[in-house]
Amino acid sequence: MDTTINKARIRQAIEEEKVLSIVTYRYMVHERNYIDHILEMYLREVGRPELQNKLSYCIHELAGNAKKANTKRVYFKEKGLDIHNPTEYHLGMQNFKAETVENIEEYVALQEAADLYVKFQFKREGRTVKIAVRNNAVLTREENERIQQKIRLAREADSLPDIIAQSEDYTEGAGLGLVMSIMMLRNLGISTDNFQVLSRNGETYAVLYLNIPDQPIRKTSG
């Protein structure tokens, strides 16, 4: 991924309401900064730059989950484990985090060799900004069930403590960070009805349709 800021390319995509696609195999500081810059340009176009920090958090959470899913695929392959077998899945996850963090460059190289990417897509349609984070690792049944449960809880609960009281399963990605992302969208006045995570055609999609409110959300006292 070339992290040199191509403002002309981004500006053209925004003005012509075309899809802007960015593909990467890693997601470190340079990549995050690049995506932040793109988000800033889109939010300025629709007159809502103050949403930057919270929406940036949401996008980074989705991208981190996508990158982790890709890493899991190459890790399980290296260990000779079947990620779709529940018993082998739990066995593999016992040392997954420690080993992949310690050997991060090795696993980035394995992901690139396997063409396991993370793709960001931005598209402006009037005052709507559509953002998709995609990766080409299909969710296992267990991963999908965990994610959908968190989405339901975040949409229905009144507060984060309520969610934690209902589910303590935050041992993996797409847990508490995903819940906090959805609640941030709610608090910003952005509908989460069109937020979804699904797998199809060999890819997993996390999609945000941001119908930006015309006026900033005002804080009330008391």
mmCIF file of C-alpha atoms in Angstrom:
data_model
loop_
_atom_site.group_PDB
_atom_site.id
_atom_site.type_symbol
_atom_site.label_atom_id
_atom_site.label_comp_id
_atom_site.label_asym_id
_atom_site.label_seq_id
_atom_site.Cartn_x
_atom_site.Cartn_y
_atom_site.Cartn_z
ATOM 1 C CA MET A 1 0.000 0.000 0.000
ATOM 2 C CA ASP A 2 1.478 3.342 -1.089
ATOM 3 C CA THR A 3 0.828 5.705 1.825
ATOM 4 C CA THR A 4 1.852 8.804 -0.133
ATOM 5 C CA ILE A 5 -1.157 11.095 0.044
ATOM 6 C CA ASN A 6 -2.654 11.444 -3.433
ATOM 7 C CA LYS A 7 -4.974 14.368 -2.758
ATOM 8 C CA ALA A 8 -5.879 14.775 -6.419
ATOM 9 C CA ARG A 9 -7.087 11.171 -6.671
ATOM 10 C CA ILE A 10 -9.089 11.432 -3.446
ATOM 11 C CA ARG A 11 -10.582 14.793 -4.424
ATOM 12 C CA GLN A 12 -11.628 13.437 -7.825
ATOM 13 C CA ALA A 13 -13.361 10.431 -6.227
ATOM 14 C CA ILE A 14 -15.198 12.719 -3.796
ATOM 15 C CA GLU A 15 -16.322 15.260 -6.371
ATOM 16 C CA GLU A 16 -17.360 12.675 -8.971
ATOM 17 C CA GLU A 17 -18.967 10.427 -6.319
ATOM 18 C CA LYS A 18 -16.887 7.452 -7.420
ATOM 19 C CA VAL A 19 -15.682 4.556 -5.271
ATOM 20 C CA LEU A 20 -12.225 5.100 -3.815
ATOM 21 C CA SER A 21 -10.510 1.756 -3.041
ATOM 22 C CA ILE A 22 -7.394 1.265 -0.924
ATOM 23 C CA VAL A 23 -5.825 -2.197 -0.499
ATOM 24 C CA THR A 24 -3.225 -3.196 2.101
ATOM 25 C CA TYR A 25 -1.743 -6.337 3.656
ATOM 26 C CA ARG A 26 -0.669 -4.648 6.889
ATOM 27 C CA TYR A 27 -2.322 -2.120 9.144
ATOM 28 C CA MET A 28 0.246 -0.182 11.103
ATOM 29 C CA VAL A 29 0.689 3.521 11.943
ATOM 30 C CA HIS A 30 1.312 4.683 8.358
ATOM 31 C CA GLU A 31 -1.738 2.884 7.023
ATOM 32 C CA ARG A 32 -3.966 4.188 9.821
ATOM 33 C CA ASN A 33 -2.771 7.749 9.236
ATOM 34 C CA TYR A 34 -3.488 7.419 5.521
ATOM 35 C CA ILE A 35 -7.035 6.214 6.128
ATOM 36 C CA ASP A 36 -7.541 9.026 8.675
ATOM 37 C CA HIS A 37 -6.551 11.563 6.047
ATOM 38 C CA ILE A 38 -9.026 10.139 3.533
ATOM 39 C CA LEU A 39 -11.808 10.155 6.136
ATOM 40 C CA GLU A 40 -11.004 13.768 7.007
ATOM 41 C CA MET A 41 -11.371 14.839 3.373
ATOM 42 C CA TYR A 42 -14.746 13.092 3.045
ATOM 43 C CA LEU A 43 -16.091 14.546 6.286
ATOM 44 C CA ARG A 44 -14.996 18.054 5.333
ATOM 45 C CA GLU A 45 -16.823 17.647 2.038
ATOM 46 C CA VAL A 46 -20.102 16.929 3.842
ATOM 47 C CA GLY A 47 -19.483 19.635 6.445
ATOM 48 C CA ARG A 48 -18.931 17.401 9.479
ATOM 49 C CA PRO A 49 -15.198 17.387 10.323
ATOM 50 C CA GLU A 50 -15.969 17.173 14.054
ATOM 51 C CA LEU A 51 -17.000 13.528 13.554
ATOM 52 C CA GLN A 52 -13.416 12.602 12.644
ATOM 53 C CA ASN A 53 -12.151 11.121 15.912
ATOM 54 C CA LYS A 54 -15.091 8.865 16.663
ATOM 55 C CA LEU A 55 -15.587 7.656 13.110
ATOM 56 C CA SER A 56 -11.847 7.060 12.852
ATOM 57 C CA TYR A 57 -12.097 4.815 15.915
ATOM 58 C CA CYS A 58 -14.896 2.831 14.268
ATOM 59 C CA ILE A 59 -12.995 2.338 11.011
ATOM 60 C CA HIS A 60 -9.792 1.320 12.789
ATOM 61 C CA GLU A 61 -11.717 -1.192 14.860
ATOM 62 C CA LEU A 62 -13.238 -2.767 11.746
ATOM 63 C CA ALA A 63 -9.889 -2.792 9.950
ATOM 64 C CA GLY A 64 -8.152 -4.297 12.961
ATOM 65 C CA ASN A 65 -10.712 -7.093 13.058
ATOM 66 C CA ALA A 66 -10.272 -7.719 9.321
ATOM 67 C CA LYS A 67 -6.492 -7.796 9.635
ATOM 68 C CA LYS A 68 -6.732 -10.166 12.609
ATOM 69 C CA ALA A 69 -9.021 -12.511 10.665
ATOM 70 C CA ASN A 70 -6.449 -12.685 7.861
ATOM 71 C CA THR A 71 -3.646 -13.356 10.332
ATOM 72 C CA LYS A 72 -5.669 -16.170 11.906
ATOM 73 C CA ARG A 73 -5.985 -17.892 8.531
ATOM 74 C CA VAL A 74 -2.252 -18.040 7.880
ATOM 75 C CA TYR A 75 -1.517 -18.870 11.526
ATOM 76 C CA PHE A 76 -3.889 -21.840 11.541
ATOM 77 C CA LYS A 77 -2.474 -23.045 8.230
ATOM 78 C CA GLU A 78 1.076 -22.844 9.611
ATOM 79 C CA LYS A 79 -0.004 -24.824 12.682
ATOM 80 C CA GLY A 80 -1.825 -27.441 10.608
ATOM 81 C CA LEU A 81 -5.137 -26.678 12.338
ATOM 82 C CA ASP A 82 -8.634 -26.498 10.845
ATOM 83 C CA ILE A 83 -10.069 -23.085 11.709
ATOM 84 C CA HIS A 84 -13.597 -24.370 10.993
ATOM 85 C CA ASN A 85 -13.310 -27.196 13.527
ATOM 86 C CA PRO A 86 -14.485 -25.821 16.932
ATOM 87 C CA THR A 87 -12.057 -27.966 18.926
ATOM 88 C CA GLU A 88 -9.059 -27.049 16.775
ATOM 89 C CA TYR A 89 -10.203 -23.414 16.687
ATOM 90 C CA HIS A 90 -10.078 -23.104 20.477
ATOM 91 C CA LEU A 91 -6.740 -24.919 20.545
ATOM 92 C CA GLY A 92 -5.230 -22.569 17.999
ATOM 93 C CA MET A 93 -6.493 -19.414 19.717
ATOM 94 C CA GLN A 94 -4.688 -20.262 22.967
ATOM 95 C CA ASN A 95 -1.343 -18.974 21.681
ATOM 96 C CA PHE A 96 -2.479 -17.028 18.612
ATOM 97 C CA LYS A 97 -2.079 -13.504 19.985
ATOM 98 C CA ALA A 98 1.292 -14.000 21.684
ATOM 99 C CA GLU A 99 2.901 -15.787 18.742
ATOM 100 C CA THR A 100 1.625 -13.481 16.002
ATOM 101 C CA VAL A 101 2.530 -10.282 17.877
ATOM 102 C CA GLU A 102 6.018 -11.612 18.551
ATOM 103 C CA ASN A 103 6.481 -12.542 14.866
ATOM 104 C CA ILE A 104 4.391 -9.797 13.254
ATOM 105 C CA GLU A 105 6.554 -9.251 10.153
ATOM 106 C CA GLU A 106 6.616 -12.976 9.413
ATOM 107 C CA TYR A 107 2.831 -13.149 9.472
ATOM 108 C CA VAL A 108 2.443 -9.985 7.390
ATOM 109 C CA ALA A 109 4.655 -11.633 4.752
ATOM 110 C CA LEU A 110 2.583 -14.816 4.891
ATOM 111 C CA GLN A 111 -0.622 -12.839 4.425
ATOM 112 C CA GLU A 112 0.784 -10.994 1.432
ATOM 113 C CA ALA A 113 1.999 -14.269 -0.089
ATOM 114 C CA ALA A 114 -1.502 -15.698 0.371
ATOM 115 C CA ASP A 115 -3.048 -12.478 -1.045
ATOM 116 C CA LEU A 116 -5.082 -11.973 2.142
ATOM 117 C CA TYR A 117 -5.834 -8.256 1.937
ATOM 118 C CA VAL A 118 -7.773 -5.567 3.748
ATOM 119 C CA LYS A 119 -9.652 -3.290 1.370
ATOM 120 C CA PHE A 120 -11.157 0.097 2.253
ATOM 121 C CA GLN A 121 -13.824 1.632 0.050
ATOM 122 C CA PHE A 122 -15.173 5.169 0.368
ATOM 123 C CA LYS A 123 -18.008 6.680 -1.643
ATOM 124 C CA ARG A 124 -19.864 9.961 -1.270
ATOM 125 C CA GLU A 125 -23.462 10.219 -2.459
ATOM 126 C CA GLY A 126 -24.647 13.711 -1.651
ATOM 127 C CA ARG A 127 -24.443 13.984 2.137
ATOM 128 C CA THR A 128 -24.164 10.231 2.576
ATOM 129 C CA VAL A 129 -20.733 8.677 3.017
ATOM 130 C CA LYS A 130 -20.506 4.932 2.443
ATOM 131 C CA ILE A 131 -17.531 3.164 3.967
ATOM 132 C CA ALA A 132 -16.731 -0.518 3.559
ATOM 133 C CA VAL A 133 -13.901 -2.500 5.123
ATOM 134 C CA ARG A 134 -13.436 -5.828 3.341
ATOM 135 C CA ASN A 135 -11.100 -8.784 3.661
ATOM 136 C CA ASN A 136 -10.985 -12.061 1.776
ATOM 137 C CA ALA A 137 -11.341 -14.430 4.711
ATOM 138 C CA VAL A 138 -14.826 -15.875 5.142
ATOM 139 C CA LEU A 139 -16.084 -15.897 8.731
ATOM 140 C CA THR A 140 -16.356 -19.208 10.532
ATOM 141 C CA ARG A 141 -19.729 -20.003 12.084
ATOM 142 C CA GLU A 142 -18.347 -19.238 15.543
ATOM 143 C CA GLU A 143 -16.851 -15.900 14.464
ATOM 144 C CA ASN A 144 -20.073 -14.850 12.758
ATOM 145 C CA GLU A 145 -22.244 -15.783 15.733
ATOM 146 C CA ARG A 146 -20.000 -13.792 18.077
ATOM 147 C CA ILE A 147 -20.077 -10.714 15.848
ATOM 148 C CA GLN A 148 -23.840 -10.782 15.246
ATOM 149 C CA GLN A 149 -24.469 -11.161 18.973
ATOM 150 C CA LYS A 150 -22.404 -8.051 19.729
ATOM 151 C CA ILE A 151 -24.200 -6.074 17.032
ATOM 152 C CA ARG A 152 -27.608 -7.011 18.445
ATOM 153 C CA LEU A 153 -26.554 -6.134 21.979
ATOM 154 C CA ALA A 154 -25.107 -2.773 20.945
ATOM 155 C CA ARG A 155 -28.278 -1.811 19.099
ATOM 156 C CA GLU A 156 -30.646 -2.806 21.879
ATOM 157 C CA ALA A 157 -28.842 -1.927 25.115
ATOM 158 C CA ASP A 158 -29.005 1.519 26.721
ATOM 159 C CA SER A 159 -25.430 1.675 27.965
ATOM 160 C CA LEU A 160 -22.075 -0.095 27.831
ATOM 161 C CA PRO A 161 -22.431 -1.514 31.382
ATOM 162 C CA ASP A 162 -25.755 -3.065 30.294
ATOM 163 C CA ILE A 163 -23.982 -4.817 27.432
ATOM 164 C CA ILE A 164 -21.126 -6.058 29.582
ATOM 165 C CA ALA A 165 -23.654 -7.422 32.087
ATOM 166 C CA GLN A 166 -25.321 -9.426 29.313
ATOM 167 C CA SER A 167 -22.154 -10.764 27.691
ATOM 168 C CA GLU A 168 -18.655 -11.195 29.035
ATOM 169 C CA ASP A 169 -17.261 -12.749 25.852
ATOM 170 C CA TYR A 170 -14.680 -10.127 24.882
ATOM 171 C CA THR A 171 -11.724 -12.471 24.623
ATOM 172 C CA GLU A 172 -11.299 -11.981 20.864
ATOM 173 C CA GLY A 173 -11.513 -9.278 18.259
ATOM 174 C CA ALA A 174 -14.914 -7.965 17.186
ATOM 175 C CA GLY A 175 -15.877 -7.821 20.859
ATOM 176 C CA LEU A 176 -15.911 -4.753 23.035
ATOM 177 C CA GLY A 177 -14.381 -2.523 20.357
ATOM 178 C CA LEU A 178 -17.160 -3.384 17.912
ATOM 179 C CA VAL A 179 -19.795 -2.725 20.575
ATOM 180 C CA MET A 180 -18.254 0.659 21.390
ATOM 181 C CA SER A 181 -18.155 1.557 17.684
ATOM 182 C CA ILE A 182 -21.862 0.923 17.236
ATOM 183 C CA MET A 183 -22.720 2.840 20.386
ATOM 184 C CA MET A 184 -20.598 5.770 19.176
ATOM 185 C CA LEU A 185 -22.623 5.882 15.965
ATOM 186 C CA ARG A 186 -25.834 5.888 17.988
ATOM 187 C CA ASN A 187 -24.584 8.715 20.192
ATOM 188 C CA LEU A 188 -23.610 10.758 17.137
ATOM 189 C CA GLY A 189 -27.160 10.516 15.856
ATOM 190 C CA ILE A 190 -26.113 8.292 12.955
ATOM 191 C CA SER A 191 -28.484 5.401 12.342
ATOM 192 C CA THR A 192 -26.928 1.955 12.765
ATOM 193 C CA ASP A 193 -29.709 0.258 10.775
ATOM 194 C CA ASN A 194 -27.452 0.018 7.745
ATOM 195 C CA PHE A 195 -24.392 -1.172 9.641
ATOM 196 C CA GLN A 196 -23.744 -4.813 8.912
ATOM 197 C CA VAL A 197 -21.042 -7.446 8.877
ATOM 198 C CA LEU A 198 -21.489 -10.376 6.509
ATOM 199 C CA SER A 199 -19.547 -12.910 4.444
ATOM 200 C CA ARG A 200 -20.277 -13.675 0.821
ATOM 201 C CA ASN A 201 -18.415 -14.468 -2.391
ATOM 202 C CA GLY A 202 -15.231 -15.253 -0.491
ATOM 203 C CA GLU A 203 -15.072 -11.945 1.366
ATOM 204 C CA THR A 204 -16.183 -10.514 4.697
ATOM 205 C CA TYR A 205 -17.741 -7.055 4.540
ATOM 206 C CA ALA A 206 -18.181 -4.517 7.312
ATOM 207 C CA VAL A 207 -20.276 -1.716 5.843
ATOM 208 C CA LEU A 208 -21.220 1.688 7.251
ATOM 209 C CA TYR A 209 -23.795 3.884 5.529
ATOM 210 C CA LEU A 210 -23.374 7.262 7.189
ATOM 211 C CA ASN A 211 -26.366 9.480 6.600
ATOM 212 C CA ILE A 212 -24.782 12.594 8.068
ATOM 213 C CA PRO A 213 -27.219 14.737 10.121
ATOM 214 C CA ASP A 214 -27.583 18.286 8.832
ATOM 215 C CA GLN A 215 -26.611 19.801 12.180
ATOM 216 C CA PRO A 216 -23.957 18.772 14.720
ATOM 217 C CA ILE A 217 -25.226 16.968 17.803
ATOM 218 C CA ARG A 218 -25.494 19.531 20.607
ATOM 219 C CA LYS A 219 -24.415 18.578 24.089
ATOM 220 C CA THR A 220 -26.995 19.217 26.763
ATOM 221 C CA SER A 221 -26.150 20.284 30.271
ATOM 222 C CA GLY A 222 -27.204 18.399 33.409
#
